[in-house]
PDB file of C-alpha atoms and ligand atoms in Angstrom:
ATOM      1  CA  MET A   1     125.602  62.918  39.340  1.00 70.00           C
ATOM      2  CA  ARG A   2     127.390  60.737  41.869  1.00 85.00           C
ATOM      3  CA  PRO A   3     130.684  59.126  40.796  1.00 86.00           C
ATOM      4  CA  ARG A   4     129.107  55.687  41.381  1.00 94.00           C
ATOM      5  CA  PRO A   5     125.371  55.015  41.240  1.00 96.00           C
ATOM      6  CA  VAL A   6     122.823  54.331  43.929  1.00 97.00           C
ATOM      7  CA  VAL A   7     121.102  51.052  43.060  1.00 97.00           C
ATOM      8  CA  ALA A   8     117.621  50.620  44.439  1.00 96.00           C
ATOM      9  CA  ILE A   9     115.881  47.230  44.469  1.00 96.00           C
ATOM     10  CA  ASP A  10     112.168  46.887  45.256  1.00 91.00           C
ATOM     11  CA  GLY A  11     109.621  44.159  44.597  1.00 89.00           C
ATOM     12  CA  PRO A  12     107.192  41.771  46.284  1.00 87.00           C
ATOM     13  CA  ALA A  13     107.992  39.431  49.162  1.00 80.00           C
ATOM     14  CA  GLY A  14     109.734  36.247  48.092  1.00 82.00           C
ATOM     15  CA  ALA A  15     111.205  37.582  44.850  1.00 88.00           C
ATOM     16  CA  GLY A  16     114.666  37.102  46.282  1.00 87.00           C
ATOM     17  CA  LYS A  17     115.490  40.795  46.878  1.00 90.00           C
ATOM     18  CA  SER A  18     117.824  40.285  49.824  1.00 88.00           C
ATOM     19  CA  THR A  19     119.849  37.517  48.162  1.00 91.00           C
ATOM     20  CA  VAL A  20     120.050  39.374  44.881  1.00 95.00           C
ATOM     21  CA  ALA A  21     120.941  42.670  46.606  1.00 95.00           C
ATOM     22  CA  ARG A  22     123.807  41.027  48.495  1.00 93.00           C
ATOM     23  CA  ARG A  23     125.113  39.183  45.454  1.00 95.00           C
ATOM     24  CA  LEU A  24     124.826  42.260  43.239  1.00 97.00           C
ATOM     25  CA  ALA A  25     126.698  44.417  45.782  1.00 95.00           C
ATOM     26  CA  ASP A  26     129.482  41.743  45.891  1.00 94.00           C
ATOM     27  CA  ALA A  27     129.654  41.516  42.132  1.00 96.00           C
ATOM     28  CA  LEU A  28     129.971  45.286  41.754  1.00 96.00           C
ATOM     29  CA  GLY A  29     132.172  45.879  44.779  1.00 94.00           C
ATOM     30  CA  TYR A  30     129.430  48.161  46.190  1.00 95.00           C
ATOM     31  CA  THR A  31     128.251  48.473  49.778  1.00 93.00           C
ATOM     32  CA  LEU A  32     124.991  46.762  50.748  1.00 93.00           C
ATOM     33  CA  VAL A  33     122.862  49.109  52.874  1.00 92.00           C
ATOM     34  CA  ASP A  34     120.491  46.783  54.716  1.00 90.00           C
ATOM     35  CA  THR A  35     117.490  49.060  55.445  1.00 93.00           C
ATOM     36  CA  GLY A  36     115.387  46.194  56.802  1.00 91.00           C
ATOM     37  CA  ALA A  37     117.937  45.858  59.605  1.00 94.00           C
ATOM     38  CA  LEU A  38     117.128  49.430  60.773  1.00 96.00           C
ATOM     39  CA  TYR A  39     113.408  48.521  61.090  1.00 96.00           C
ATOM     40  CA  ARG A  40     114.347  45.396  62.977  1.00 95.00           C
ATOM     41  CA  ALA A  41     116.578  47.373  65.361  1.00 98.00           C
ATOM     42  CA  VAL A  42     113.650  49.776  66.059  1.00 98.00           C
ATOM     43  CA  ALA A  43     111.453  46.787  66.819  1.00 97.00           C
ATOM     44  CA  LEU A  44     114.098  45.501  69.265  1.00 98.00           C
ATOM     45  CA  ALA A  45     114.520  48.907  70.908  1.00 98.00           C
ATOM     46  CA  ALA A  46     110.724  49.232  71.262  1.00 98.00           C
ATOM     47  CA  GLN A  47     110.431  45.797  72.836  1.00 98.00           C
ATOM     48  CA  ARG A  48     113.159  46.577  75.330  1.00 97.00           C
ATOM     49  CA  ALA A  49     111.443  49.864  76.184  1.00 97.00           C
ATOM     50  CA  GLY A  50     108.196  48.002  76.749  1.00 98.00           C
ATOM     51  CA  VAL A  51     106.529  49.762  73.796  1.00 98.00           C
ATOM     52  CA  ASP A  52     103.804  48.040  71.820  1.00 98.00           C
ATOM     53  CA  TRP A  53     104.803  47.482  68.157  1.00 96.00           C
ATOM     54  CA  GLY A  54     101.258  48.457  67.132  1.00 95.00           C
ATOM     55  CA  ASP A  55     101.398  51.862  68.845  1.00 97.00           C
ATOM     56  CA  GLY A  56     102.564  54.020  65.945  1.00 96.00           C
ATOM     57  CA  GLU A  57     103.129  57.175  67.936  1.00 97.00           C
ATOM     58  CA  ALA A  58     105.124  55.439  70.660  1.00 98.00           C
ATOM     59  CA  VAL A  59     107.304  53.362  68.244  1.00 98.00           C
ATOM     60  CA  GLY A  60     107.823  56.590  66.288  1.00 98.00           C
ATOM     61  CA  ALA A  61     109.182  58.207  69.469  1.00 98.00           C
ATOM     62  CA  VAL A  62     111.457  55.235  70.092  1.00 98.00           C
ATOM     63  CA  ALA A  63     112.765  55.498  66.480  1.00 98.00           C
ATOM     64  CA  ARG A  64     113.290  59.264  66.725  1.00 98.00           C
ATOM     65  CA  GLY A  65     115.067  58.774  70.097  1.00 98.00           C
ATOM     66  CA  VAL A  66     117.616  56.211  68.897  1.00 97.00           C
ATOM     67  CA  VAL A  67     118.313  58.289  65.784  1.00 97.00           C
ATOM     68  CA  GLU A  68     118.629  61.608  67.570  1.00 97.00           C
ATOM     69  CA  ARG A  69     120.919  60.185  70.221  1.00 97.00           C
ATOM     70  CA  ARG A  70     122.907  58.522  67.431  1.00 96.00           C
ATOM     71  CA  GLU A  71     122.500  55.156  69.052  1.00 97.00           C
ATOM     72  CA  LEU A  72     121.399  53.353  65.934  1.00 97.00           C
ATOM     73  CA  ALA A  73     124.088  52.735  63.347  1.00 94.00           C
ATOM     74  CA  LEU A  74     124.839  50.495  60.386  1.00 91.00           C
ATOM     75  CA  GLY A  75     128.368  49.303  59.995  1.00 87.00           C
ATOM     76  CA  ARG A  76     130.422  46.454  58.539  1.00 84.00           C
ATOM     77  CA  SER A  77     132.484  43.714  60.071  1.00 83.00           C
ATOM     78  CA  GLU A  78     136.017  43.020  58.912  1.00 81.00           C
ATOM     79  CA  GLN A  79     134.602  40.297  56.702  1.00 79.00           C
ATOM     80  CA  GLY A  80     132.243  42.809  55.128  1.00 74.00           C
ATOM     81  CA  ALA A  81     128.994  41.530  56.825  1.00 79.00           C
ATOM     82  CA  VAL A  82     126.387  44.063  57.848  1.00 83.00           C
ATOM     83  CA  ARG A  83     126.604  45.002  61.570  1.00 91.00           C
ATOM     84  CA  VAL A  84     123.937  46.896  63.418  1.00 95.00           C
ATOM     85  CA  THR A  85     124.612  48.651  66.689  1.00 96.00           C
ATOM     86  CA  LEU A  86     122.185  50.051  69.273  1.00 97.00           C
ATOM     87  CA  GLY A  87     124.168  52.224  71.646  1.00 95.00           C
ATOM     88  CA  ASP A  88     127.293  50.258  72.591  1.00 94.00           C
ATOM     89  CA  GLU A  89     125.709  46.926  71.760  1.00 97.00           C
ATOM     90  CA  ASP A  90     126.098  44.937  68.557  1.00 96.00           C
ATOM     91  CA  VAL A  91     122.558  43.684  67.908  1.00 97.00           C
ATOM     92  CA  SER A  92     123.242  42.118  64.477  1.00 94.00           C
ATOM     93  CA  GLU A  93     122.280  38.650  65.723  1.00 93.00           C
ATOM     94  CA  ALA A  94     119.501  39.720  68.069  1.00 95.00           C
ATOM     95  CA  ILE A  95     117.575  41.376  65.232  1.00 95.00           C
ATOM     96  CA  ARG A  96     117.608  38.295  62.977  1.00 90.00           C
ATOM     97  CA  THR A  97     114.942  36.325  64.822  1.00 87.00           C
ATOM     98  CA  ALA A  98     111.478  35.588  63.396  1.00 83.00           C
ATOM     99  CA  ASP A  99     110.072  37.623  66.243  1.00 88.00           C
ATOM    100  CA  MET A 100     112.027  40.716  65.188  1.00 90.00           C
ATOM    101  CA  GLY A 101     111.020  40.112  61.562  1.00 86.00           C
ATOM    102  CA  MET A 102     107.432  40.300  62.690  1.00 86.00           C
ATOM    103  CA  GLY A 103     108.188  43.333  64.890  1.00 92.00           C
ATOM    104  CA  ALA A 104     109.910  45.077  61.939  1.00 92.00           C
ATOM    105  CA  SER A 105     106.873  44.428  59.778  1.00 86.00           C
ATOM    106  CA  ARG A 106     104.630  45.982  62.386  1.00 91.00           C
ATOM    107  CA  VAL A 107     106.740  49.063  63.226  1.00 94.00           C
ATOM    108  CA  SER A 108     107.486  49.730  59.538  1.00 92.00           C
ATOM    109  CA  ALA A 109     103.791  50.414  59.030  1.00 90.00           C
ATOM    110  CA  ALA A 110     104.044  53.499  61.299  1.00 94.00           C
ATOM    111  CA  PRO A 111     104.662  56.739  59.272  1.00 94.00           C
ATOM    112  CA  ALA A 112     106.557  58.220  62.201  1.00 97.00           C
ATOM    113  CA  VAL A 113     109.025  55.321  62.218  1.00 97.00           C
ATOM    114  CA  ARG A 114     109.535  55.618  58.433  1.00 95.00           C
ATOM    115  CA  ALA A 115     110.108  59.358  58.742  1.00 96.00           C
ATOM    116  CA  ALA A 116     112.607  58.863  61.621  1.00 97.00           C
ATOM    117  CA  LEU A 117     114.666  56.392  59.498  1.00 97.00           C
ATOM    118  CA  LEU A 118     114.638  58.426  56.326  1.00 96.00           C
ATOM    119  CA  ASP A 119     117.796  60.591  56.884  1.00 93.00           C
ATOM    120  CA  LEU A 120     119.737  57.692  58.264  1.00 94.00           C
ATOM    121  CA  GLN A 121     119.074  55.706  55.067  1.00 95.00           C
ATOM    122  CA  ARG A 122     119.910  58.669  52.831  1.00 95.00           C
ATOM    123  CA  GLN A 123     123.150  59.335  54.671  1.00 93.00           C
ATOM    124  CA  ALA A 124     124.121  55.696  54.302  1.00 91.00           C
ATOM    125  CA  GLY A 125     123.623  55.777  50.574  1.00 93.00           C
ATOM    126  CA  GLU A 126     124.184  59.303  49.315  1.00 93.00           C
ATOM    127  CA  ALA A 127     127.838  58.921  48.296  1.00 93.00           C
ATOM    128  CA  GLY A 128     126.810  56.216  45.794  1.00 95.00           C
ATOM    129  CA  GLY A 129     128.385  52.830  45.147  1.00 95.00           C
ATOM    130  CA  VAL A 130     125.642  51.307  47.191  1.00 95.00           C
ATOM    131  CA  VAL A 131     122.812  48.756  46.780  1.00 96.00           C
ATOM    132  CA  LEU A 132     119.694  49.244  48.862  1.00 96.00           C
ATOM    133  CA  GLU A 133     116.748  46.869  49.000  1.00 92.00           C
ATOM    134  CA  GLY A 134     113.303  47.521  50.441  1.00 87.00           C
ATOM    135  CA  ARG A 135     109.810  48.752  50.203  1.00 80.00           C
ATOM    136  CA  ASP A 136     110.126  52.408  49.261  1.00 86.00           C
ATOM    137  CA  ILE A 137     113.755  52.828  48.354  1.00 92.00           C
ATOM    138  CA  GLY A 138     113.184  53.776  44.673  1.00 91.00           C
ATOM    139  CA  THR A 139     110.078  55.805  45.382  1.00 89.00           C
ATOM    140  CA  VAL A 140     110.719  57.719  48.661  1.00 92.00           C
ATOM    141  CA  VAL A 141     114.265  57.230  50.002  1.00 94.00           C
ATOM    142  CA  PHE A 142     116.160  57.590  46.748  1.00 95.00           C
ATOM    143  CA  PRO A 143     113.665  58.773  44.086  1.00 94.00           C
ATOM    144  CA  ASP A 144     116.756  60.073  42.257  1.00 94.00           C
ATOM    145  CA  ALA A 145     118.608  56.700  42.372  1.00 96.00           C
ATOM    146  CA  GLU A 146     120.563  56.239  39.114  1.00 96.00           C
ATOM    147  CA  VAL A 147     119.470  52.606  38.836  1.00 97.00           C
ATOM    148  CA  LYS A 148     116.099  51.150  39.959  1.00 97.00           C
ATOM    149  CA  PHE A 149     115.142  47.559  39.682  1.00 97.00           C
ATOM    150  CA  TYR A 150     111.755  46.085  40.369  1.00 94.00           C
ATOM    151  CA  LEU A 151     112.509  42.453  41.035  1.00 95.00           C
ATOM    152  CA  THR A 152     109.593  40.060  40.744  1.00 93.00           C
ATOM    153  CA  ALA A 153     108.557  36.541  39.841  1.00 94.00           C
ATOM    154  CA  THR A 154     105.167  34.989  39.386  1.00 94.00           C
ATOM    155  CA  SER A 155     103.310  34.174  42.561  1.00 94.00           C
ATOM    156  CA  ASP A 156     103.510  30.467  41.643  1.00 95.00           C
ATOM    157  CA  GLU A 157     107.244  30.666  41.438  1.00 94.00           C
ATOM    158  CA  ARG A 158     107.643  32.662  44.617  1.00 93.00           C
ATOM    159  CA  ALA A 159     105.403  30.220  46.472  1.00 93.00           C
ATOM    160  CA  ARG A 160     107.398  27.260  45.128  1.00 93.00           C
ATOM    161  CA  ARG A 161     110.662  28.836  46.282  1.00 90.00           C
ATOM    162  CA  ARG A 162     109.243  29.619  49.752  1.00 88.00           C
ATOM    163  CA  TRP A 163     107.755  26.120  50.010  1.00 92.00           C
ATOM    164  CA  ALA A 164     111.153  24.529  49.064  1.00 92.00           C
ATOM    165  CA  GLU A 165     112.861  26.734  51.645  1.00 87.00           C
ATOM    166  CA  LEU A 166     110.406  25.666  54.404  1.00 87.00           C
ATOM    167  CA  ARG A 167     110.768  21.987  53.436  1.00 92.00           C
ATOM    168  CA  ALA A 168     114.576  22.331  53.514  1.00 92.00           C
ATOM    169  CA  LYS A 169     114.294  23.645  57.053  1.00 86.00           C
ATOM    170  CA  GLY A 170     112.278  20.537  57.949  1.00 90.00           C
ATOM    171  CA  HIS A 171     108.855  22.221  58.095  1.00 86.00           C
ATOM    172  CA  ASP A 172     105.878  20.198  56.839  1.00 88.00           C
ATOM    173  CA  ALA A 173     104.628  22.886  54.380  1.00 87.00           C
ATOM    174  CA  ASP A 174     101.742  22.645  51.943  1.00 92.00           C
ATOM    175  CA  LEU A 175     102.301  24.179  48.507  1.00 94.00           C
ATOM    176  CA  SER A 176      98.757  25.420  47.925  1.00 95.00           C
ATOM    177  CA  GLN A 177      98.685  27.011  51.414  1.00 92.00           C
ATOM    178  CA  THR A 178     102.034  28.628  50.747  1.00 91.00           C
ATOM    179  CA  LEU A 179     100.645  30.053  47.445  1.00 93.00           C
ATOM    180  CA  ALA A 180      97.628  31.402  49.271  1.00 92.00           C
ATOM    181  CA  ASP A 181      99.949  33.075  51.882  1.00 88.00           C
ATOM    182  CA  VAL A 182     102.044  34.620  49.130  1.00 89.00           C
ATOM    183  CA  GLU A 183      98.937  36.009  47.344  1.00 91.00           C
ATOM    184  CA  GLN A 184      97.539  37.353  50.608  1.00 87.00           C
ATOM    185  CA  ARG A 185     100.824  39.049  51.442  1.00 82.00           C
ATOM    186  CA  ASP A 186     100.909  40.640  47.960  1.00 86.00           C
ATOM    187  CA  SER A 187      97.495  42.069  48.279  1.00 86.00           C
ATOM    188  CA  GLN A 188      98.240  43.347  51.826  1.00 80.00           C
ATOM    189  CA  ASP A 189     101.498  44.928  50.708  1.00 82.00           C
ATOM    190  CA  SER A 190     100.019  46.591  47.617  1.00 85.00           C
ATOM    191  CA  THR A 191      96.953  48.013  49.290  1.00 85.00           C
ATOM    192  CA  ARG A 192      98.423  49.196  52.624  1.00 81.00           C
ATOM    193  CA  ALA A 193      98.107  52.929  53.213  1.00 80.00           C
ATOM    194  CA  VAL A 194     101.731  53.507  54.201  1.00 78.00           C
ATOM    195  CA  ALA A 195     104.519  52.787  51.690  1.00 75.00           C
ATOM    196  CA  PRO A 196     102.480  50.374  49.565  1.00 81.00           C
ATOM    197  CA  LEU A 197     104.289  48.066  47.209  1.00 83.00           C
ATOM    198  CA  ARG A 198     104.469  49.610  43.730  1.00 85.00           C
ATOM    199  CA  GLN A 199     106.860  49.709  40.872  1.00 87.00           C
ATOM    200  CA  ALA A 200     108.514  53.124  40.448  1.00 86.00           C
ATOM    201  CA  ASP A 201     107.780  54.543  36.963  1.00 88.00           C
ATOM    202  CA  ASP A 202     111.405  54.561  36.034  1.00 91.00           C
ATOM    203  CA  ALA A 203     112.296  51.169  37.507  1.00 94.00           C
ATOM    204  CA  LEU A 204     113.517  48.364  35.320  1.00 95.00           C
ATOM    205  CA  LEU A 205     111.377  45.289  35.627  1.00 95.00           C
ATOM    206  CA  VAL A 206     113.366  42.097  36.290  1.00 95.00           C
ATOM    207  CA  ASP A 207     111.276  38.883  36.251  1.00 94.00           C
ATOM    208  CA  SER A 208     113.281  36.091  37.767  1.00 91.00           C
ATOM    209  CA  SER A 209     110.665  33.371  37.016  1.00 91.00           C
ATOM    210  CA  GLY A 210     112.483  30.477  35.371  1.00 87.00           C
ATOM    211  CA  THR A 211     115.839  32.174  35.539  1.00 89.00           C
ATOM    212  CA  GLY A 212     118.698  31.128  37.818  1.00 88.00           C
ATOM    213  CA  ILE A 213     120.016  33.613  40.386  1.00 90.00           C
ATOM    214  CA  ASP A 214     123.451  33.794  38.728  1.00 94.00           C
ATOM    215  CA  GLU A 215     121.926  34.835  35.460  1.00 95.00           C
ATOM    216  CA  VAL A 216     119.669  37.423  37.131  1.00 95.00           C
ATOM    217  CA  VAL A 217     122.558  38.997  39.090  1.00 97.00           C
ATOM    218  CA  ARG A 218     124.784  38.969  35.972  1.00 97.00           C
ATOM    219  CA  SER A 219     122.247  40.863  33.849  1.00 96.00           C
ATOM    220  CA  MET A 220     121.548  43.370  36.597  1.00 97.00           C
ATOM    221  CA  ALA A 221     125.326  43.993  37.061  1.00 97.00           C
ATOM    222  CA  VAL A 222     125.705  44.542  33.344  1.00 97.00           C
ATOM    223  CA  HIS A 223     122.926  47.127  33.416  1.00 96.00           C
ATOM    224  CA  VAL A 224     124.511  48.926  36.403  1.00 97.00           C
ATOM    225  CA  ALA A 225     127.945  49.000  34.706  1.00 95.00           C
ATOM    226  CA  ARG A 226     126.341  50.501  31.601  1.00 94.00           C
ATOM    227  CA  VAL A 227     124.701  53.283  33.671  1.00 93.00           C
ATOM    228  CA  ALA A 228     127.900  53.904  35.666  1.00 93.00           C
ATOM    229  CA  ALA A 229     129.922  54.276  32.437  1.00 91.00           C
ATOM    230  CA  LYS A 230     127.705  57.079  31.124  1.00 84.00           C
TER     231      LYS A 230
HETATM  232  O1   DC B   1     114.134  42.651  54.775  1.00 56.40           O
HETATM  233  P1   DC B   1     113.766  42.431  56.217  1.00 56.40           P
HETATM  234  O2   DC B   1     113.112  41.114  56.491  1.00 56.40           O
HETATM  235  O3   DC B   1     114.946  42.628  57.156  1.00 56.40           O
HETATM  236  O4   DC B   1     112.727  43.546  56.548  1.00 56.40           O
HETATM  237  C1   DC B   1     112.089  43.633  57.743  1.00 56.40           C
HETATM  238  C2   DC B   1     110.791  44.416  57.659  1.00 56.40           C
HETATM  239  O5   DC B   1     111.023  45.772  57.420  1.00 56.40           O
HETATM  240  C3   DC B   1     109.891  43.944  56.556  1.00 56.40           C
HETATM  241  O6   DC B   1     108.588  43.581  57.131  1.00 56.40           O
HETATM  242  C4   DC B   1     109.712  45.079  55.630  1.00 56.40           C
HETATM  243  C5   DC B   1     110.187  46.273  56.383  1.00 56.40           C
HETATM  244  N1   DC B   1     110.972  47.167  55.546  1.00 56.40           N
HETATM  245  C6   DC B   1     110.413  48.319  55.109  1.00 56.40           C
HETATM  246  O7   DC B   1     109.185  48.516  55.382  1.00 56.40           O
HETATM  247  N2   DC B   1     111.101  49.173  54.302  1.00 56.40           N
HETATM  248  C7   DC B   1     112.423  48.922  54.010  1.00 56.40           C
HETATM  249  N3   DC B   1     113.105  49.773  53.283  1.00 56.40           N
HETATM  250  C8   DC B   1     113.000  47.704  54.443  1.00 56.40           C
HETATM  251  C9   DC B   1     112.249  46.854  55.221  1.00 56.40           C
END
């Protein structure tokens, strides 16, 4: 067993995984390994190489290339924020656009891309004392993670949060349409052939419906501390 656990967080879109992962890592003094950032960086590298995000073979080759040449790396700024580099360039900001979010979603459906990023994710987490969030962390990347959470909330609640977020950004969003989008994304994510959304058998279910984020993070931190003390 590692001196400090690997903590894996999975769950449907809109359950608050990224926020909870960041807050939990801070609360525990662990490192946040942002695996989504790697998929985003592959999308950016593909776009720059003129490769279509939907061409699984070609994006796979791009991903293998940046990994083999050691161009793609996850690091941290002095303030502790996640930094992503592609060759000599810091692309941390460039990958945060909605366009790269879309690109990451497309390229992450390619098995060759997922395979190319596997070792990089494992190396980033294997020493323990890390929190990783994403689609197949608890099932494929770290099936042996000491702590696995499946973070969810009802579709109504996730839609309401997403709707409030959109409104806060000044978008004229419709709640029933947002709910329909959330339900469509759930069904898409659970039924897709590659890395479908599913709860690992040994994952602890955390339902954040009707619970504030502070309370959710606190109860998860208590659980990790209990496992780490064993
Ligand atoms: O969390 P994010 O928005 O940065 O993720 C970008 C995309 O990458 C998202 O569509 C899901 C995908 N992803 C994945 O397939 N597996 C992961 N471990 C992390 C992210």
